[in-house]
Short mmCIF file of C-alpha atoms and ligand atoms in Angstrom, two decimals:
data_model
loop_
_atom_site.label_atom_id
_atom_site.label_comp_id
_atom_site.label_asym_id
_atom_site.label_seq_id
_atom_site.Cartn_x
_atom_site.Cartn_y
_atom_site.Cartn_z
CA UNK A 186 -7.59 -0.58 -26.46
CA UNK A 187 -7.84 -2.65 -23.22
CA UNK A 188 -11.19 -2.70 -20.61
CA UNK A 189 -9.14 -0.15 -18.36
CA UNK A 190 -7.89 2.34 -20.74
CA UNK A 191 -11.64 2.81 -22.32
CA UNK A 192 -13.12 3.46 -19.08
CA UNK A 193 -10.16 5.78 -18.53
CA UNK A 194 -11.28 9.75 -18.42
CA UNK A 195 -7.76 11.89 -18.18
CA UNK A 196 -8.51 13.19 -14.95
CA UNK A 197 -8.59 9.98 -13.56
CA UNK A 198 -5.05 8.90 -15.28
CA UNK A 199 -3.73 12.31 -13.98
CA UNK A 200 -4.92 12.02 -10.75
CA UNK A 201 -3.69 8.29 -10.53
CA UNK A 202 0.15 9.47 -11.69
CA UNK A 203 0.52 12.07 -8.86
CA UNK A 204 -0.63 9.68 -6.48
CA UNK A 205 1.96 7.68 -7.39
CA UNK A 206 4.88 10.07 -7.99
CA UNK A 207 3.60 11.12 -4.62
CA UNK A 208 4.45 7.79 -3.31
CA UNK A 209 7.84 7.93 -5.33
CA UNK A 210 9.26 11.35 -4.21
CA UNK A 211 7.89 11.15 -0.57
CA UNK A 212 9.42 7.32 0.19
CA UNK A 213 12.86 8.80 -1.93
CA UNK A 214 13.07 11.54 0.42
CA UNK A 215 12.65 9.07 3.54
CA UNK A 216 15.42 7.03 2.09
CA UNK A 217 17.76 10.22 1.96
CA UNK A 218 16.36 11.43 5.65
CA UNK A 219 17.01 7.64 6.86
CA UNK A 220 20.79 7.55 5.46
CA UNK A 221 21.18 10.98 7.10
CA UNK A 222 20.49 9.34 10.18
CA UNK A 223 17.35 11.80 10.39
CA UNK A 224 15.05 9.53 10.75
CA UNK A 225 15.57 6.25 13.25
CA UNK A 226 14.87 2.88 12.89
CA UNK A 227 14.33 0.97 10.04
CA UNK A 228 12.06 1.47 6.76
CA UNK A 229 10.48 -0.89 4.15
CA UNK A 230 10.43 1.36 0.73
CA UNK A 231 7.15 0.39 -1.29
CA UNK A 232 9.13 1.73 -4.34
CA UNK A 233 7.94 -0.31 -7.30
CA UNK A 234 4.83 -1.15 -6.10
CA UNK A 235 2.76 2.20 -6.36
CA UNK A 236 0.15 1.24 -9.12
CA UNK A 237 -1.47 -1.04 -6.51
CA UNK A 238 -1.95 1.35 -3.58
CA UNK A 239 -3.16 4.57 -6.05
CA UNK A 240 -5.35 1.95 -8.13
CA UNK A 241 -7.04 0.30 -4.97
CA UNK A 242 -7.27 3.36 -3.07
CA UNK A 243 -9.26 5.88 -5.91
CA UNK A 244 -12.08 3.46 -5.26
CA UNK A 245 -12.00 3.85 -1.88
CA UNK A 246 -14.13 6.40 0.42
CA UNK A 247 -12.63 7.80 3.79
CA UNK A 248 -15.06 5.77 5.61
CA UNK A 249 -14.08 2.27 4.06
CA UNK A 250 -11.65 0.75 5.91
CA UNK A 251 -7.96 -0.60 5.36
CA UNK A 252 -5.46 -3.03 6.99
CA UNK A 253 -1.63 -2.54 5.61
CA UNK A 254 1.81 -4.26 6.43
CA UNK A 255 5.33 -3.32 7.39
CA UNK A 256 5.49 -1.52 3.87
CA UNK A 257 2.62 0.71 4.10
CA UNK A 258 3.98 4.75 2.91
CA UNK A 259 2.05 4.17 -0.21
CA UNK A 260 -1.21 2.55 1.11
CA UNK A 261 -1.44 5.64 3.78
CA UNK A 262 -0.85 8.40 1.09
CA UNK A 263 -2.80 6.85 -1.50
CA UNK A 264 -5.74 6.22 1.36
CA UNK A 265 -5.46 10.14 2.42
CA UNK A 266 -3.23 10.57 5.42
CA UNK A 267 -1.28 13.58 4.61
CA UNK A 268 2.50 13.52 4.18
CA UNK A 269 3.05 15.52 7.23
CA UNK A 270 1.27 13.33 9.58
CA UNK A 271 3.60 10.56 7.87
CA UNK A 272 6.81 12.19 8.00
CA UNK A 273 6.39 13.46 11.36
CA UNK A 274 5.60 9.92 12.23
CA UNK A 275 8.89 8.92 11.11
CA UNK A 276 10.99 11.19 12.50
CA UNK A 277 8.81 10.21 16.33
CA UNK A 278 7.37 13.54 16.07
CA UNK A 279 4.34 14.52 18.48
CA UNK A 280 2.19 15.72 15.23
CA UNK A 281 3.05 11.99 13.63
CA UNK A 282 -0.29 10.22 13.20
CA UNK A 283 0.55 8.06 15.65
CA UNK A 284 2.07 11.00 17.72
CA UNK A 285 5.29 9.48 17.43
CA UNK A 286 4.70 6.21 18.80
CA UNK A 287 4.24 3.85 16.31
CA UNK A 288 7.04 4.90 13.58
CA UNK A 289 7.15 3.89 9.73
CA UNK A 290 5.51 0.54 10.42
CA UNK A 291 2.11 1.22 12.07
CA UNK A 292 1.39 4.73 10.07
CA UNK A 293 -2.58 5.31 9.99
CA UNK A 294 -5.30 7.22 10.53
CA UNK A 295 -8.76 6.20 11.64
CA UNK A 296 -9.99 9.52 10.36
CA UNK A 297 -9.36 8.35 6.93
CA UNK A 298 -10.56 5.05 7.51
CA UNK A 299 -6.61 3.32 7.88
CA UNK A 300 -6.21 1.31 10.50
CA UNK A 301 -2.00 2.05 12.17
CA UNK A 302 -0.35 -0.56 10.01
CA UNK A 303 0.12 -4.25 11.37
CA UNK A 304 3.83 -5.20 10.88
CA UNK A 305 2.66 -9.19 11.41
CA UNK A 306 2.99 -10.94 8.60
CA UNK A 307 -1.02 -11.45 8.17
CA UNK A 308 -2.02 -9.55 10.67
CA UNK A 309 -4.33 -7.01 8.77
CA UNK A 310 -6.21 -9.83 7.27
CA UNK A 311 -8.46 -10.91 10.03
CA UNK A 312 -8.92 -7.25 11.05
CA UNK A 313 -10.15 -6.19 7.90
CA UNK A 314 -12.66 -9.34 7.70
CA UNK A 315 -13.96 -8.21 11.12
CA UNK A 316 -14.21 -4.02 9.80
CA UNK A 317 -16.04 -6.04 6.96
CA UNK A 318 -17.98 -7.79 9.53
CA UNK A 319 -18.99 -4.28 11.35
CA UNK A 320 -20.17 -2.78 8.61
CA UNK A 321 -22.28 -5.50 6.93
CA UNK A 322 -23.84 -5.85 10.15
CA UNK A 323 -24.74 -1.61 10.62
CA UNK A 324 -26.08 -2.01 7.54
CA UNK A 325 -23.99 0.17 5.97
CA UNK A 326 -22.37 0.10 2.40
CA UNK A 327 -18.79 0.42 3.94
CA UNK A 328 -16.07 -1.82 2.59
CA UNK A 329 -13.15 -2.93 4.06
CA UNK A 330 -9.65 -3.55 2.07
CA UNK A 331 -6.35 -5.83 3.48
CA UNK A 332 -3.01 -5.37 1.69
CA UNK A 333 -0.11 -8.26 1.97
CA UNK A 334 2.64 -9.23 0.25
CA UNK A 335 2.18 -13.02 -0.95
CA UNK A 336 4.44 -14.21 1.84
CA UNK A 337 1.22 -13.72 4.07
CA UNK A 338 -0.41 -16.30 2.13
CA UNK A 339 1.04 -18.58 3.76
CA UNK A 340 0.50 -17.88 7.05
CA UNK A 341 -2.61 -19.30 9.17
CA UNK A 342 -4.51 -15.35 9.98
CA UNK A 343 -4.82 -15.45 5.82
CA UNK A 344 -6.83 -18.81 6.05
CA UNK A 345 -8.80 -17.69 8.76
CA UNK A 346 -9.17 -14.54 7.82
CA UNK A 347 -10.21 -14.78 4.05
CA UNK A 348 -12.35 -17.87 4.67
CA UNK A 349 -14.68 -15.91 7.60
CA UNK A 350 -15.20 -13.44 5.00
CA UNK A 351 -16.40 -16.22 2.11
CA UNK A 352 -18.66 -17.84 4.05
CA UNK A 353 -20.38 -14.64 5.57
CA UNK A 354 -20.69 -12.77 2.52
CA UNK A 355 -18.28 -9.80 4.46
CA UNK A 356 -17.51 -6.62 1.83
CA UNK A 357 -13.64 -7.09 1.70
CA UNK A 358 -11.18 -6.98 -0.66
CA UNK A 359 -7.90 -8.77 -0.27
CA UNK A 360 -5.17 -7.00 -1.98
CA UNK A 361 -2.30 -9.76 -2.27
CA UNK A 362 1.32 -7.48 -3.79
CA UNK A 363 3.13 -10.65 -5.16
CA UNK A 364 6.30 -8.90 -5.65
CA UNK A 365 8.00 -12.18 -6.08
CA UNK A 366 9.93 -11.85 -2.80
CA UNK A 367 8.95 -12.61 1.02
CA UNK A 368 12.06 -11.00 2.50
CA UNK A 369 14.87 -12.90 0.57
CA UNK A 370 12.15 -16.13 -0.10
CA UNK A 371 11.29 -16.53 -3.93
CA UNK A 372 7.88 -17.30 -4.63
CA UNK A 373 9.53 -20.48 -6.35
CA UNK A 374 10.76 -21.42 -2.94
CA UNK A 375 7.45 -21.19 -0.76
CA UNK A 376 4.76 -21.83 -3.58
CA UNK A 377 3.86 -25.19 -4.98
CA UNK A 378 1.10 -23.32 -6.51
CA UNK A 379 2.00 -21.00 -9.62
CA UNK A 380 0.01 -17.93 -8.05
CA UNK A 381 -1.92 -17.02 -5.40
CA UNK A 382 -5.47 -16.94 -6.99
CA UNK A 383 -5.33 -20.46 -7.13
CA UNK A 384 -5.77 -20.73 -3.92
CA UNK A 385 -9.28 -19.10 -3.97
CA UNK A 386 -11.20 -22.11 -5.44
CA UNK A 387 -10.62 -23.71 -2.01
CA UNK A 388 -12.22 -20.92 -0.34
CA UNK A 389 -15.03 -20.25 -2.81
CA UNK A 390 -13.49 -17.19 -3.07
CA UNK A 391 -13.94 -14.96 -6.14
CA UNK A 392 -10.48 -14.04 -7.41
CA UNK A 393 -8.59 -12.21 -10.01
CA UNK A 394 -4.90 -11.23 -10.87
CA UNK A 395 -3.88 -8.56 -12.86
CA UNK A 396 -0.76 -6.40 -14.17
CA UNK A 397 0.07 -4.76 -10.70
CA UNK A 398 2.29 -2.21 -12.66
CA UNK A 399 -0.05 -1.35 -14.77
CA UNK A 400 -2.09 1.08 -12.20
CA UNK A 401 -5.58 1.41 -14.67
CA UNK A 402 -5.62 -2.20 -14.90
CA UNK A 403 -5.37 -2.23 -10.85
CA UNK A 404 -7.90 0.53 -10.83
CA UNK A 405 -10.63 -1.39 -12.82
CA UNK A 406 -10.09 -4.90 -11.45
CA UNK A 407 -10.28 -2.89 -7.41
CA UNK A 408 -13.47 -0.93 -9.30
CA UNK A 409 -15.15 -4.16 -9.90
CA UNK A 410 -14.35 -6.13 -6.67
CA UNK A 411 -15.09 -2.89 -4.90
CA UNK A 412 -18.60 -2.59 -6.75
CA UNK A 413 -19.46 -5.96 -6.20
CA UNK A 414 -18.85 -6.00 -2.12
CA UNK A 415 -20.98 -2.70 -1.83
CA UNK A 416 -23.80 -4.26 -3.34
CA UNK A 417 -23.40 -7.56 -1.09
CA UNK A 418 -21.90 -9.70 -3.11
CA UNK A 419 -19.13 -10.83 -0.65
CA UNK A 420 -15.10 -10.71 -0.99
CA UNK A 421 -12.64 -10.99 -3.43
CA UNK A 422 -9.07 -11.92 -3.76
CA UNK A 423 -7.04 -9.68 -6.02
CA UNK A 424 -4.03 -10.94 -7.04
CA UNK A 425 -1.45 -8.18 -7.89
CA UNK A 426 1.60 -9.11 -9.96
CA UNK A 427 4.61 -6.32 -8.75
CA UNK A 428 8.59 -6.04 -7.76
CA UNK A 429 9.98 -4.21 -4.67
CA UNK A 430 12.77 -2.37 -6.68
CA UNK A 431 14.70 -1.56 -3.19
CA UNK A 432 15.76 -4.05 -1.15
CA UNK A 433 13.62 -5.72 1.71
CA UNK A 434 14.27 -3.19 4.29
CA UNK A 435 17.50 -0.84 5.17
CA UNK A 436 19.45 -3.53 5.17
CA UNK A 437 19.24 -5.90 2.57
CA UNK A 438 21.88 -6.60 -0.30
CA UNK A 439 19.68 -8.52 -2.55
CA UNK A 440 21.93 -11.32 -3.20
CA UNK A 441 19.32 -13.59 -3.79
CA UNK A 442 18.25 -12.00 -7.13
CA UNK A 443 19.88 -10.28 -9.99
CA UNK A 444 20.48 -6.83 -11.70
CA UNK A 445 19.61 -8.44 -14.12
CA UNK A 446 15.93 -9.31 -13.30
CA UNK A 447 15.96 -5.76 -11.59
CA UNK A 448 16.37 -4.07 -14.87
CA UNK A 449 14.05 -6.02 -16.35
CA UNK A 450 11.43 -4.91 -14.02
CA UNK A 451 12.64 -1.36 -13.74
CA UNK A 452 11.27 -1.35 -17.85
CA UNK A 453 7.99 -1.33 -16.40
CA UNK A 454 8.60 0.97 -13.74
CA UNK A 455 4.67 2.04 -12.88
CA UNK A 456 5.40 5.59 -13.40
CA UNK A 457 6.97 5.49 -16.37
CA UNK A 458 4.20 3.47 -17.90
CA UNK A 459 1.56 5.67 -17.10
CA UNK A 460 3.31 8.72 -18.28
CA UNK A 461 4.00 7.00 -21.43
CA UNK A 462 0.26 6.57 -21.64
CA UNK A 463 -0.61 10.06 -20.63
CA UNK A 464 1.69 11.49 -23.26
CA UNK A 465 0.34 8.73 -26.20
CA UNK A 466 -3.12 9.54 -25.19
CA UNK A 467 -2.97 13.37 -24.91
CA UNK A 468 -4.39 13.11 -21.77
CA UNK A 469 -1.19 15.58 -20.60
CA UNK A 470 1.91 17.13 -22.40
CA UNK A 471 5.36 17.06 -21.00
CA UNK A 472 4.75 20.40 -19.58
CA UNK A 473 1.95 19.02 -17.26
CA UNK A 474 4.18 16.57 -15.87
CA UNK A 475 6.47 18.60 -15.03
CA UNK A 476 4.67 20.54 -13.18
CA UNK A 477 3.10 17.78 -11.20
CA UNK A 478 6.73 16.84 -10.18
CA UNK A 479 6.97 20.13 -8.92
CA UNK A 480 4.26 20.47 -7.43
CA UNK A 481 4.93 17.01 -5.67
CA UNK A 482 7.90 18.24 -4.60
CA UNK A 483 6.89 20.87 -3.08
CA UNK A 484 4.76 18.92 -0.50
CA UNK A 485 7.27 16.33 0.19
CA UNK A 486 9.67 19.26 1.32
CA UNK A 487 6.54 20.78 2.98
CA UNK A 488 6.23 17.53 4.57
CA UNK A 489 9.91 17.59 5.89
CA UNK A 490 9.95 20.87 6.89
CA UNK A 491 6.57 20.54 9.65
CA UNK A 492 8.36 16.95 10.52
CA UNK A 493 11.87 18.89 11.22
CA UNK A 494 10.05 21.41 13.38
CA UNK A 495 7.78 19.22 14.99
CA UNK A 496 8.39 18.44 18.79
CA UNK A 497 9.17 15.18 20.09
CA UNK A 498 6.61 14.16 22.48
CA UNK A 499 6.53 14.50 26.42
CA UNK A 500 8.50 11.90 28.56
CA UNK A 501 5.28 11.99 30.72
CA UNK A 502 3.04 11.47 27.76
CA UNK A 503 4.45 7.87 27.03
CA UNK A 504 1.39 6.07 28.37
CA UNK A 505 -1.11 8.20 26.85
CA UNK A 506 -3.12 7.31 23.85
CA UNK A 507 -2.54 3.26 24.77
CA UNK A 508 -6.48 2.77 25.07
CA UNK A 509 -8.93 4.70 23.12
CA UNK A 510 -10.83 6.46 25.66
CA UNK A 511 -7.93 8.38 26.31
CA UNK A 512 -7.29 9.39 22.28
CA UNK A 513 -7.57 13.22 21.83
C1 TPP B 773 4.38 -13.36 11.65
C2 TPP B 773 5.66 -12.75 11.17
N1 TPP B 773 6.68 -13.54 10.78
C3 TPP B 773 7.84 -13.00 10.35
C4 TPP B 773 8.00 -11.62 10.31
C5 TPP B 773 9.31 -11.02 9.80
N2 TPP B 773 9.03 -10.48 8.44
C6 TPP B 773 8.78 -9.17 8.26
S1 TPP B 773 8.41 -8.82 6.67
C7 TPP B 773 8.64 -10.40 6.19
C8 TPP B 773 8.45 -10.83 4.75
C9 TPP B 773 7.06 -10.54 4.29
O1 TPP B 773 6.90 -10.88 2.93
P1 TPP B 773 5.56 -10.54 2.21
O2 TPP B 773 4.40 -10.86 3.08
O3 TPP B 773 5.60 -11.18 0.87
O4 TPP B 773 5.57 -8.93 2.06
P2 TPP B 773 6.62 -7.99 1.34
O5 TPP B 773 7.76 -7.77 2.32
O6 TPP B 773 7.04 -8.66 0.08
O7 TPP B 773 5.90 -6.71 1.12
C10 TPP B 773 8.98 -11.20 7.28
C11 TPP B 773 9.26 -12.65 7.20
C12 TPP B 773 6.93 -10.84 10.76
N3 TPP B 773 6.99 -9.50 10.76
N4 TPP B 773 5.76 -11.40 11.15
#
């Protein structure tokens, strides 16, 4: 038995798989609403990828603070913005959490401690290292997380951003998805290093990687880096090995990989892993699951159904809510 499945009470594994079938269902549903020409613009699907948001997140508290990307349906569910909020957002609705404004790629909700998502490439980093900053300096035991794919890495707000936080001790975790694409850019391509964590030595940066579709071994390694920056013990960089199983965004034929390597990742689908587990370890019967999945199903089309009847907001409204003294 591995560190993460000892320390692993049912509930939690239960409550871990509807966050991400949560994920699944509602970003499946967006796809459908998108190709319907329902909802406008584009979307990045975080399909795959689940067991890093829901095993991150359960360790969070709404006051704690998170940064997320262009892909960030699963951080915001998994952090506690509801689905309606989200859909509505998508669809430009006036009850979206960014009353329509901001769209599928700056989703958030300060009231749950997310921060409307940064579609630069690095963008969330230094933000987070400055929530860090705020909270280590109200004396408070607040922590602050960034997520980015590994194509952020390599941009100069990462080097800033992670290296403030080393040298002032700032409560932050950096969440790095290496999904083994930056758009279409292998990580073979744009890496003379093997893997991102060996780029923390150069920071002084404690660092760690781990299974990123296995969601208890995401859940322990976030526990410990999570503990450990409460107490004032300073950052860390998790390292979170993961494959986007949909393309890049709407419009993206994956030619630069194969079905082949897609299958082979699709084996370890997140879900499917942690049902497996669930069902080996008794911890929930086929029967259970199913009703999860309906019960997920029920609030994605719950979801849809407040984002359909929404309104769109006021011509005369578009200026509003640019500056926070005027957020209501
Ligand atoms: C500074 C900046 N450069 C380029 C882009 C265009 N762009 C959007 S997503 C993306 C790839 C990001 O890859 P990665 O950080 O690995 O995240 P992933 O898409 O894999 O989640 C690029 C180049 C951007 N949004 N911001």
């Amino acid at each position: 038995m591995t560190e993460s499945q000892a320390e692993a009470p049912g509930a939690l594994m239960l409550d871990l798989y509807r966050t991400m079938l949560t994920i699944r269902r509602f970003e499946e549903r967006c796809n459908f609403l998108y190709m319907q020409g329902r909802i406008p613009s584009t979307l990045h699907l975080y399909i795959g990828q689940e067991a890093v948001a829901a095993g991150v997140c359960a360790n969070l508290r709404p006051d704690d603070y998170l940064t997320s990307t262009h892909r960030p349906h699963g951080h915001a569910i998994a952090k506690g913005v509801t689905l309606r909020s989200i859909m509505a957002e998508l669809y430009g609705k006036v009850t979206g959490c960014c009353k329509g404004k901001g769209g599928s790629m700056h989703v958030g909700d300060v009231r749950v401690g997310m921060f409307p998502a940064i579609a630069i490439v690095a963008g969330g980093i230094p933000i987070a290292a400055g929530a860090a900053l705020a909270a280590k300096r109200l004396g408070t035991d607040r922590v602050a997380v960034s997520f980015f794919g590994e194509g952020a890495t390599n941009e100069g707000a990462f080097h800033e951003g992670v290296n403030m936080a080393a040298i002032w001790d700032l409560p932050v975790i950096f969440v790095c998805e290496n999904n083994l694409y930056a758009a279409s850019t292998p990580f073979s391509a744009a890496f003379k290093v093997k893997s991102i964590v060996e780029r923390a030595p150069a920071y002084g940066l404690r660092a760690e990687q781990v299974d990123g579709n296995d969601v208890m071994a995401v859940y322990a390694a976030a526990k410990r880096a999570v503990a450990q920056a409460r107490a004032g013990q300073g950052p860390t960089l998790l390292e979170c090995l993961t494959y986007r199983q949909c393309g890049h965004s709407r419009s993206d034929p994956r030619t630069y990989r194969t079905r082949a390597e897609e299958a082979q990742w699709a084996e370890r689908d997140p879900i499917k892993l942690q049902a497996g587990r669930l069902l080996a370890a008794g911890a929930a019967s086929e029967a259970v699951l199913a009703e999860i999945e309906k019960d997920v199903g029920a609030a994605v089309d719950d979801a849809v159904a407040f984002a359909e009847t929404s309104p769109l907001p006021e011509p005369a409204d578009t200026l509003k809510h640019v500056y926070s003294e005027e957020a209501a």
